[in-house]
Amino acid sequence: MGTRPEGIKIAPVVRLLCHDPRITARVVDTGQQPGRVVEALAPFGLRPDDTLTIRRRTGRLAELAAELTTAVDRSLHRHRPDAVLVHGDTTTALIGAQVAFWNQIPVVHLEAGLRSHDRGHPFPEEANRAMVARCVDLHLAPTPTARRNLLAEGLPAHQVVVTGNTVVDALHTLLRHGVARTPSWVHSQRRLAVATVHRRENWGRGITDILGALAHVATAHPDLDLALVNHPNPKLAAQVQAGLGHVRNARLMPPMPYPEMIGLLHAADLVVTDSGGLQEEAASLGVPVVVTRETTERPEILHHGLGELVGTDPDRIIDAVTRRLSGPRGAPAGSPFGDGRAAERCVHAIARLLDTGALVPVGGDTRNALVSPGRQADRRPHLPLPHRSRPGGVVNADLFEHDIDH
């Protein structure tokens, strides 16, 4: 993993792998986003075992890919793992999968099968996903839709397992343990909209139009608090300051640790974003989403009426935000992205790939139990051995066409 979203979504799987004496999980931070993996793993009591050294001078994708290729190859030669797990659609995922494939090491792809069906949106993620898929031995698809995408591309059905999305596991864990708290400045009598902008294809005019629409809505609704969480990119932060710095009820916030972000989302009445992960998190919390993109690889939010696509057109954004703010927000009957047990299904499937036998849940409800901070290898001797906690406690790893949406 090399980015914050990768850390968040892989963490629930690593936590369960660490409880099994037959499997050693070694967490490698590629350094794609320096410091962000450590930040993402910390709330789950984890930290990387290895951090790779890459040197970025220009910030170009080709430079990043070249640096990662050499660094990942050295890491795999040093440890010779039995399998490599990558997540999603980042450059880390693409290079990690390719280098493992070149070294004839089985590849497991977490959150496999997401497709917008438009190679340029999002860029470069949509192409990355498709290229990763050709190197993969086990596709952990978060939804039945993702599985269908993979089968339509000719990938073998027996290699595709529907698991649910581990982001649901992650956010439920933090909420149930009181780690994700509502910020003290949130006023219960005022409406709250949370916004983010960062997508590469929106850079420039697109982000300017999004910010202009948000400024219009905030100015027209003085009873609304608009919290825009900045991206680490300083150029984007400067553009946000120029677009919203003059708006009295707009709060411009630095990048937030994941628990704080979930606490903020939990209190929100609306989310406006071009992010992929925030679509899942908001939908899982029952918060309506206005997606400032032309396509989404998460069509579940559209099918379930949890959000809408508006692109970067200011009029469409203003209309959608105004309508969504005037509507009711209710707790969802269930997330369209899973039931909070995705990590269990992932670990079962990984164990089957490695031919170690079926795994069973640990300690009753480990999907929601936080562990003490520390390195995985340091904790292993102190952890209980896996056991069946209750009859029927083993989750079927292969849901195939079963609808986990409900």
Short mmCIF file of C-alpha atoms in Angstrom, two decimals:
data_model
loop_
_atom_site.label_atom_id
_atom_site.label_comp_id
_atom_site.label_asym_id
_atom_site.label_seq_id
_atom_site.Cartn_x
_atom_site.Cartn_y
_atom_site.Cartn_z
CA MET A 1 0.00 0.00 0.00
CA GLY A 2 1.15 3.54 -0.64
CA THR A 3 -1.82 5.85 -0.10
CA ARG A 4 -4.22 6.61 2.73
CA PRO A 5 -7.25 4.93 1.11
CA GLU A 6 -5.21 1.77 0.57
CA GLY A 7 -4.19 1.75 4.23
CA ILE A 8 -7.77 2.23 5.41
CA LYS A 9 -9.22 -0.52 3.23
CA ILE A 10 -6.44 -3.06 3.73
CA ALA A 11 -6.30 -2.56 7.52
CA PRO A 12 -9.37 -4.73 8.35
CA VAL A 13 -7.87 -7.60 6.33
CA VAL A 14 -4.44 -7.28 7.96
CA ARG A 15 -6.01 -7.26 11.42
CA LEU A 16 -7.63 -10.63 10.79
CA LEU A 17 -4.58 -12.10 9.08
CA CYS A 18 -2.55 -11.20 12.16
CA HIS A 19 -4.77 -13.46 14.28
CA ASP A 20 -4.05 -16.56 12.22
CA PRO A 21 -0.88 -18.49 13.14
CA ARG A 22 -0.61 -20.05 9.67
CA ILE A 23 -0.26 -16.74 7.82
CA THR A 24 2.29 -13.97 8.28
CA ALA A 25 1.13 -10.61 6.98
CA ARG A 26 3.91 -8.18 6.12
CA VAL A 27 2.75 -4.63 5.49
CA VAL A 28 4.83 -2.68 2.98
CA ASP A 29 4.40 1.08 2.60
CA THR A 30 5.65 2.02 -0.86
CA GLY A 31 5.97 5.70 0.03
CA GLN A 32 3.68 6.93 -2.76
CA GLN A 33 2.08 9.34 -0.28
CA PRO A 34 4.73 9.85 2.41
CA GLY A 35 3.32 9.47 5.90
CA ARG A 36 -0.26 8.80 4.85
CA VAL A 37 -0.14 5.00 5.21
CA VAL A 38 1.19 5.31 8.78
CA GLU A 39 -1.60 7.77 9.53
CA ALA A 40 -4.26 5.47 8.04
CA LEU A 41 -3.12 2.34 9.87
CA ALA A 42 -2.62 3.91 13.32
CA PRO A 43 -6.30 3.96 14.42
CA PHE A 44 -6.43 0.21 13.78
CA GLY A 45 -3.37 -0.56 15.91
CA LEU A 46 -1.17 -1.27 12.89
CA ARG A 47 1.90 0.18 11.26
CA PRO A 48 4.07 -0.81 8.27
CA ASP A 49 6.75 -3.45 8.63
CA ASP A 50 8.71 -1.91 5.75
CA THR A 51 8.74 1.53 4.17
CA LEU A 52 10.29 1.73 0.72
CA THR A 53 12.46 4.62 -0.38
CA ILE A 54 11.47 6.35 -3.59
CA ARG A 55 12.66 9.70 -4.90
CA ARG A 56 10.20 11.99 -6.62
CA ARG A 57 11.46 15.11 -8.32
CA THR A 58 8.96 15.96 -11.04
CA GLY A 59 5.77 14.41 -9.61
CA ARG A 60 5.02 12.78 -12.97
CA LEU A 61 3.30 9.41 -13.10
CA ALA A 62 6.08 7.84 -15.18
CA GLU A 63 8.68 8.85 -12.61
CA LEU A 64 6.57 7.38 -9.79
CA ALA A 65 6.03 4.14 -11.69
CA ALA A 66 9.73 3.76 -12.44
CA GLU A 67 10.75 4.37 -8.83
CA LEU A 68 8.12 1.98 -7.50
CA THR A 69 9.08 -0.75 -9.95
CA THR A 70 12.63 -0.94 -8.66
CA ALA A 71 11.69 -0.57 -4.98
CA VAL A 72 8.90 -3.16 -5.05
CA ASP A 73 11.06 -5.63 -6.97
CA ARG A 74 13.78 -5.39 -4.33
CA SER A 75 11.23 -5.92 -1.56
CA LEU A 76 9.74 -9.01 -3.18
CA HIS A 77 13.17 -10.53 -3.80
CA ARG A 78 14.08 -9.89 -0.17
CA HIS A 79 11.00 -11.56 1.33
CA ARG A 80 9.74 -13.93 -1.41
CA PRO A 81 6.12 -13.93 -0.28
CA ASP A 82 3.63 -16.62 -1.20
CA ALA A 83 1.17 -13.97 -2.38
CA VAL A 84 0.98 -10.21 -2.80
CA LEU A 85 -2.15 -8.22 -1.90
CA VAL A 86 -2.79 -4.89 -3.63
CA HIS A 87 -5.77 -2.60 -3.39
CA GLY A 88 -7.76 -0.59 -5.86
CA ASP A 89 -6.42 1.51 -8.69
CA THR A 90 -3.36 3.48 -7.60
CA THR A 91 0.09 3.45 -9.16
CA THR A 92 1.16 1.37 -6.15
CA ALA A 93 -1.52 -1.22 -7.00
CA LEU A 94 -0.56 -1.30 -10.68
CA ILE A 95 3.18 -1.63 -10.11
CA GLY A 96 2.77 -3.99 -7.15
CA ALA A 97 0.65 -6.35 -9.24
CA GLN A 98 2.90 -6.18 -12.29
CA VAL A 99 6.14 -6.75 -10.40
CA ALA A 100 4.63 -9.66 -8.46
CA PHE A 101 3.40 -11.14 -11.75
CA TRP A 102 6.86 -10.76 -13.31
CA ASN A 103 8.26 -12.64 -10.31
CA GLN A 104 5.57 -15.35 -10.67
CA ILE A 105 4.05 -14.56 -7.29
CA PRO A 106 0.24 -14.91 -7.01
CA VAL A 107 -1.57 -11.57 -6.85
CA VAL A 108 -4.67 -10.82 -4.77
CA HIS A 109 -6.62 -7.69 -5.74
CA LEU A 110 -8.78 -6.09 -3.05
CA GLU A 111 -11.68 -3.98 -4.38
CA ALA A 112 -11.44 -5.60 -7.80
CA GLY A 113 -13.83 -5.04 -10.66
CA LEU A 114 -14.74 -1.38 -10.24
CA ARG A 115 -15.33 0.18 -13.65
CA SER A 116 -16.59 3.54 -14.90
CA HIS A 117 -16.33 2.24 -18.49
CA ASP A 118 -14.65 5.49 -19.52
CA ARG A 119 -10.87 5.15 -19.76
CA GLY A 120 -10.32 8.87 -19.20
CA HIS A 121 -12.55 9.20 -16.12
CA PRO A 122 -11.18 8.82 -13.58
CA PHE A 123 -7.68 9.24 -14.93
CA PRO A 124 -5.46 7.25 -14.61
CA GLU A 125 -7.38 5.00 -12.22
CA GLU A 126 -9.78 3.44 -14.72
CA ALA A 127 -6.96 2.18 -16.91
CA ASN A 128 -4.97 1.07 -13.86
CA ARG A 129 -7.84 -1.18 -12.72
CA ALA A 130 -8.09 -2.92 -16.04
CA MET A 131 -4.32 -3.49 -16.26
CA VAL A 132 -4.12 -4.81 -12.70
CA ALA A 133 -6.86 -7.34 -13.46
CA ARG A 134 -4.72 -9.10 -16.07
CA CYS A 135 -2.07 -9.92 -13.43
CA VAL A 136 -4.43 -11.18 -10.71
CA ASP A 137 -5.00 -14.70 -9.39
CA LEU A 138 -7.73 -13.81 -6.86
CA HIS A 139 -10.17 -10.94 -7.44
CA LEU A 140 -11.88 -9.74 -4.24
CA ALA A 141 -14.88 -7.92 -5.71
CA PRO A 142 -16.77 -5.59 -3.36
CA THR A 143 -20.19 -5.97 -5.03
CA PRO A 144 -22.03 -8.24 -7.47
CA THR A 145 -21.77 -5.44 -10.03
CA ALA A 146 -17.98 -5.52 -9.75
CA ARG A 147 -18.01 -9.28 -10.24
CA ARG A 148 -20.13 -8.96 -13.36
CA ASN A 149 -17.67 -6.42 -14.75
CA LEU A 150 -14.81 -8.89 -14.33
CA LEU A 151 -16.72 -11.78 -15.88
CA ALA A 152 -17.67 -9.57 -18.83
CA GLU A 153 -13.94 -9.04 -19.42
CA GLY A 154 -13.42 -12.80 -19.68
CA LEU A 155 -11.82 -13.41 -16.28
CA PRO A 156 -12.41 -16.89 -14.83
CA ALA A 157 -15.42 -17.07 -12.51
CA HIS A 158 -13.62 -19.27 -9.97
CA GLN A 159 -11.06 -16.49 -9.41
CA VAL A 160 -13.68 -13.88 -8.48
CA VAL A 161 -15.13 -13.68 -4.95
CA VAL A 162 -17.74 -11.15 -3.83
CA THR A 163 -16.76 -9.95 -0.36
CA GLY A 164 -18.34 -6.58 0.31
CA ASN A 165 -16.16 -3.50 0.68
CA THR A 166 -13.75 -3.40 3.61
CA VAL A 167 -14.33 0.34 4.01
CA VAL A 168 -17.62 -0.57 5.71
CA ASP A 169 -15.69 -2.77 8.16
CA ALA A 170 -13.28 0.09 8.82
CA LEU A 171 -15.77 2.85 9.50
CA HIS A 172 -18.04 0.65 11.62
CA THR A 173 -15.06 -0.37 13.74
CA LEU A 174 -14.13 3.25 14.44
CA LEU A 175 -17.71 4.35 15.12
CA ARG A 176 -18.52 1.46 17.46
CA HIS A 177 -15.41 2.07 19.51
CA GLY A 178 -15.99 5.79 19.79
CA VAL A 179 -12.81 6.61 17.89
CA ALA A 180 -14.65 8.63 15.22
CA ARG A 181 -16.13 11.61 17.06
CA THR A 182 -18.11 14.58 15.79
CA PRO A 183 -15.94 17.73 15.79
CA SER A 184 -16.72 20.09 18.66
CA TRP A 185 -17.45 23.01 16.33
CA VAL A 186 -20.37 21.25 14.61
CA HIS A 187 -23.63 22.95 15.62
CA SER A 188 -26.59 20.62 15.95
CA GLN A 189 -29.04 23.33 14.87
CA ARG A 190 -27.23 24.18 11.64
CA ARG A 191 -27.05 22.15 8.47
CA LEU A 192 -23.64 20.81 7.51
CA ALA A 193 -22.27 20.09 4.03
CA VAL A 194 -18.87 18.43 3.66
CA ALA A 195 -16.96 18.86 0.41
CA THR A 196 -13.71 17.67 -1.17
CA VAL A 197 -12.08 18.38 -4.55
CA HIS A 198 -9.00 16.68 -5.91
CA ARG A 199 -9.71 14.54 -8.97
CA ARG A 200 -6.99 14.95 -11.59
CA GLU A 201 -9.40 15.32 -14.52
CA ASN A 202 -11.07 18.23 -12.69
CA TRP A 203 -7.86 20.21 -12.17
CA GLY A 204 -8.06 23.78 -13.41
CA ARG A 205 -11.40 24.95 -14.77
CA GLY A 206 -13.35 22.04 -13.31
CA ILE A 207 -12.32 22.74 -9.73
CA THR A 208 -12.86 26.48 -10.26
CA ASP A 209 -16.46 25.77 -11.34
CA ILE A 210 -17.06 23.42 -8.38
CA LEU A 211 -15.77 26.00 -5.92
CA GLY A 212 -17.86 28.72 -7.53
CA ALA A 213 -21.01 26.62 -7.17
CA LEU A 214 -20.22 25.83 -3.52
CA ALA A 215 -19.60 29.52 -2.80
CA HIS A 216 -22.97 30.37 -4.36
CA VAL A 217 -24.83 27.78 -2.26
CA ALA A 218 -23.10 28.77 0.98
CA THR A 219 -23.80 32.47 0.39
CA ALA A 220 -27.46 31.79 -0.46
CA HIS A 221 -27.90 29.65 2.67
CA PRO A 222 -26.40 31.46 5.67
CA ASP A 223 -27.80 28.75 7.96
CA LEU A 224 -25.48 26.21 6.27
CA ASP A 225 -21.96 25.37 7.41
CA LEU A 226 -19.76 24.30 4.49
CA ALA A 227 -16.69 22.31 5.52
CA LEU A 228 -14.24 21.78 2.69
CA VAL A 229 -11.46 19.34 3.55
CA ASN A 230 -8.36 20.18 1.54
CA HIS A 231 -6.18 17.74 -0.36
CA PRO A 232 -2.47 17.58 0.59
CA ASN A 233 -1.54 19.05 -2.82
CA PRO A 234 -0.58 22.68 -2.02
CA LYS A 235 -1.66 23.95 -5.44
CA LEU A 236 -5.16 22.58 -4.89
CA ALA A 237 -5.26 24.09 -1.39
CA ALA A 238 -4.32 27.48 -2.84
CA GLN A 239 -7.08 27.22 -5.44
CA VAL A 240 -9.59 26.33 -2.71
CA GLN A 241 -8.50 29.35 -0.66
CA ALA A 242 -8.98 31.62 -3.65
CA GLY A 243 -12.43 30.19 -4.39
CA LEU A 244 -13.91 29.94 -0.90
CA GLY A 245 -11.70 31.98 1.43
CA HIS A 246 -14.06 34.96 1.25
CA VAL A 247 -17.22 32.97 2.16
CA ARG A 248 -18.13 33.58 5.81
CA ASN A 249 -19.81 30.24 6.49
CA ALA A 250 -17.18 28.16 4.67
CA ARG A 251 -14.64 26.39 6.86
CA LEU A 252 -11.47 25.40 4.98
CA MET A 253 -9.83 22.49 6.75
CA PRO A 254 -6.47 20.76 6.36
CA PRO A 255 -6.37 17.02 5.52
CA MET A 256 -7.90 15.16 8.45
CA PRO A 257 -6.98 11.86 10.10
CA TYR A 258 -9.42 9.15 9.07
CA PRO A 259 -11.30 8.87 12.40
CA GLU A 260 -11.90 12.64 12.42
CA MET A 261 -13.09 12.51 8.82
CA ILE A 262 -15.57 9.75 9.60
CA GLY A 263 -16.82 11.73 12.62
CA LEU A 264 -17.35 14.73 10.35
CA LEU A 265 -19.15 12.68 7.70
CA HIS A 266 -21.35 11.10 10.35
CA ALA A 267 -22.60 14.56 11.34
CA ALA A 268 -23.08 15.83 7.77
CA ASP A 269 -26.37 16.44 5.98
CA LEU A 270 -24.74 16.28 2.55
CA VAL A 271 -21.42 15.38 0.93
CA VAL A 272 -20.17 17.02 -2.28
CA THR A 273 -17.15 15.20 -3.66
CA ASP A 274 -15.20 13.92 -6.64
CA SER A 275 -13.64 11.22 -4.44
CA GLY A 276 -14.38 7.54 -4.85
CA GLY A 277 -14.00 6.41 -1.26
CA LEU A 278 -16.17 9.21 0.12
CA GLN A 279 -19.03 8.00 -2.05
CA GLU A 280 -18.89 4.65 -0.24
CA GLU A 281 -18.42 6.10 3.22
CA ALA A 282 -21.20 8.68 2.91
CA ALA A 283 -23.61 6.14 1.43
CA SER A 284 -22.81 3.68 4.21
CA LEU A 285 -23.62 6.39 6.77
CA GLY A 286 -26.86 7.35 5.04
CA VAL A 287 -25.58 10.77 3.93
CA PRO A 288 -26.69 11.94 0.44
CA VAL A 289 -23.86 12.44 -2.05
CA VAL A 290 -23.49 14.89 -4.93
CA VAL A 291 -20.69 13.56 -7.12
CA THR A 292 -18.86 16.19 -9.16
CA ARG A 293 -17.82 13.77 -11.89
CA GLU A 294 -19.36 12.63 -15.17
CA THR A 295 -19.02 8.92 -14.37
CA THR A 296 -18.75 6.74 -11.30
CA GLU A 297 -17.34 3.25 -10.78
CA ARG A 298 -19.72 2.94 -7.83
CA PRO A 299 -23.14 2.83 -9.53
CA GLU A 300 -24.71 1.44 -6.36
CA ILE A 301 -25.15 4.96 -4.99
CA LEU A 302 -27.22 5.84 -8.06
CA HIS A 303 -29.26 2.63 -8.07
CA HIS A 304 -30.14 3.08 -4.39
CA GLY A 305 -30.98 6.78 -4.71
CA LEU A 306 -28.16 7.76 -2.37
CA GLY A 307 -26.55 10.25 -4.73
CA GLU A 308 -26.34 11.72 -8.20
CA LEU A 309 -23.74 12.63 -10.81
CA VAL A 310 -23.56 16.30 -11.73
CA GLY A 311 -20.12 16.80 -13.29
CA THR A 312 -18.54 20.21 -12.83
CA ASP A 313 -21.32 22.34 -14.31
CA PRO A 314 -22.11 25.02 -11.70
CA ASP A 315 -25.85 25.10 -12.41
CA ARG A 316 -26.18 21.33 -12.00
CA ILE A 317 -24.17 21.41 -8.79
CA ILE A 318 -26.24 24.25 -7.31
CA ASP A 319 -29.50 22.54 -8.23
CA ALA A 320 -28.49 19.14 -6.83
CA VAL A 321 -27.05 20.54 -3.60
CA THR A 322 -30.11 22.71 -2.98
CA ARG A 323 -32.50 19.82 -3.55
CA ARG A 324 -30.53 17.38 -1.41
CA LEU A 325 -30.24 19.83 1.47
CA SER A 326 -33.99 20.33 1.51
CA GLY A 327 -34.70 16.61 1.64
CA PRO A 328 -34.73 14.35 4.68
CA ARG A 329 -31.75 12.31 5.78
CA GLY A 330 -32.47 8.92 7.30
CA ALA A 331 -30.33 6.04 8.48
CA PRO A 332 -29.90 3.50 5.67
CA ALA A 333 -31.43 0.07 6.00
CA GLY A 334 -28.07 -1.27 4.95
CA SER A 335 -25.04 -0.13 3.00
CA PRO A 336 -25.00 -1.02 -0.69
CA PHE A 337 -21.29 -1.73 -0.20
CA GLY A 338 -21.48 -4.51 2.35
CA ASP A 339 -22.39 -5.69 5.82
CA GLY A 340 -19.16 -5.03 7.70
CA ARG A 341 -17.82 -8.58 7.33
CA ALA A 342 -15.87 -8.15 4.12
CA ALA A 343 -12.49 -8.73 5.78
CA GLU A 344 -13.59 -12.17 6.99
CA ARG A 345 -14.54 -13.19 3.48
CA CYS A 346 -11.28 -11.81 2.11
CA VAL A 347 -9.20 -13.82 4.60
CA HIS A 348 -11.14 -17.00 3.80
CA ALA A 349 -10.49 -16.51 0.10
CA ILE A 350 -6.79 -15.74 0.62
CA ALA A 351 -6.38 -18.84 2.80
CA ARG A 352 -8.02 -20.94 0.11
CA LEU A 353 -5.66 -19.49 -2.50
CA LEU A 354 -2.69 -20.40 -0.30
CA ASP A 355 -4.24 -23.81 0.41
CA THR A 356 -4.00 -23.40 4.19
CA GLY A 357 -7.57 -24.48 4.76
CA ALA A 358 -10.67 -22.50 5.68
CA LEU A 359 -10.25 -19.92 8.41
CA VAL A 360 -12.81 -19.23 11.10
CA PRO A 361 -13.61 -15.99 12.98
CA VAL A 362 -11.44 -15.16 15.98
CA GLY A 363 -12.75 -14.33 19.42
CA GLY A 364 -16.41 -13.89 18.54
CA ASP A 365 -16.56 -10.41 17.00
CA THR A 366 -13.05 -9.54 15.91
CA ARG A 367 -14.24 -7.52 12.96
CA ASN A 368 -15.13 -4.77 15.46
CA ALA A 369 -12.37 -5.25 18.03
CA LEU A 370 -9.44 -2.86 18.08
CA VAL A 371 -5.99 -4.24 18.82
CA SER A 372 -3.16 -2.53 20.64
CA PRO A 373 -0.72 -0.48 18.54
CA GLY A 374 2.46 -2.18 17.43
CA ARG A 375 4.10 -4.13 14.68
CA GLN A 376 2.25 -7.18 13.46
CA ALA A 377 5.18 -9.51 14.11
CA ASP A 378 5.55 -8.17 17.66
CA ARG A 379 1.92 -8.91 18.50
CA ARG A 380 1.67 -12.41 17.10
CA PRO A 381 2.80 -14.42 20.18
CA HIS A 382 0.27 -12.65 22.40
CA LEU A 383 -2.80 -13.19 20.22
CA PRO A 384 -5.32 -16.02 20.70
CA LEU A 385 -5.43 -18.87 18.24
CA PRO A 386 -8.41 -18.91 15.86
CA HIS A 387 -11.41 -20.85 17.06
CA ARG A 388 -15.04 -21.23 16.13
CA SER A 389 -16.86 -18.77 18.34
CA ARG A 390 -20.39 -19.96 17.65
CA PRO A 391 -22.23 -22.44 15.44
CA GLY A 392 -22.41 -21.18 11.91
CA GLY A 393 -19.81 -18.55 12.66
CA VAL A 394 -17.82 -19.14 9.48
CA VAL A 395 -18.73 -16.73 6.70
CA ASN A 396 -19.05 -18.17 3.22
CA ALA A 397 -16.19 -16.60 1.32
CA ASP A 398 -17.77 -16.98 -2.09
CA LEU A 399 -21.08 -15.16 -2.36
CA PHE A 400 -21.08 -15.08 -6.17
CA GLU A 401 -24.53 -13.86 -7.18
CA HIS A 402 -25.91 -13.44 -3.65
CA ASP A 403 -26.97 -9.83 -3.17
CA ILE A 404 -24.99 -8.38 -0.28
CA ASP A 405 -26.64 -5.01 -0.82
CA HIS A 406 -29.36 -5.87 1.68
#
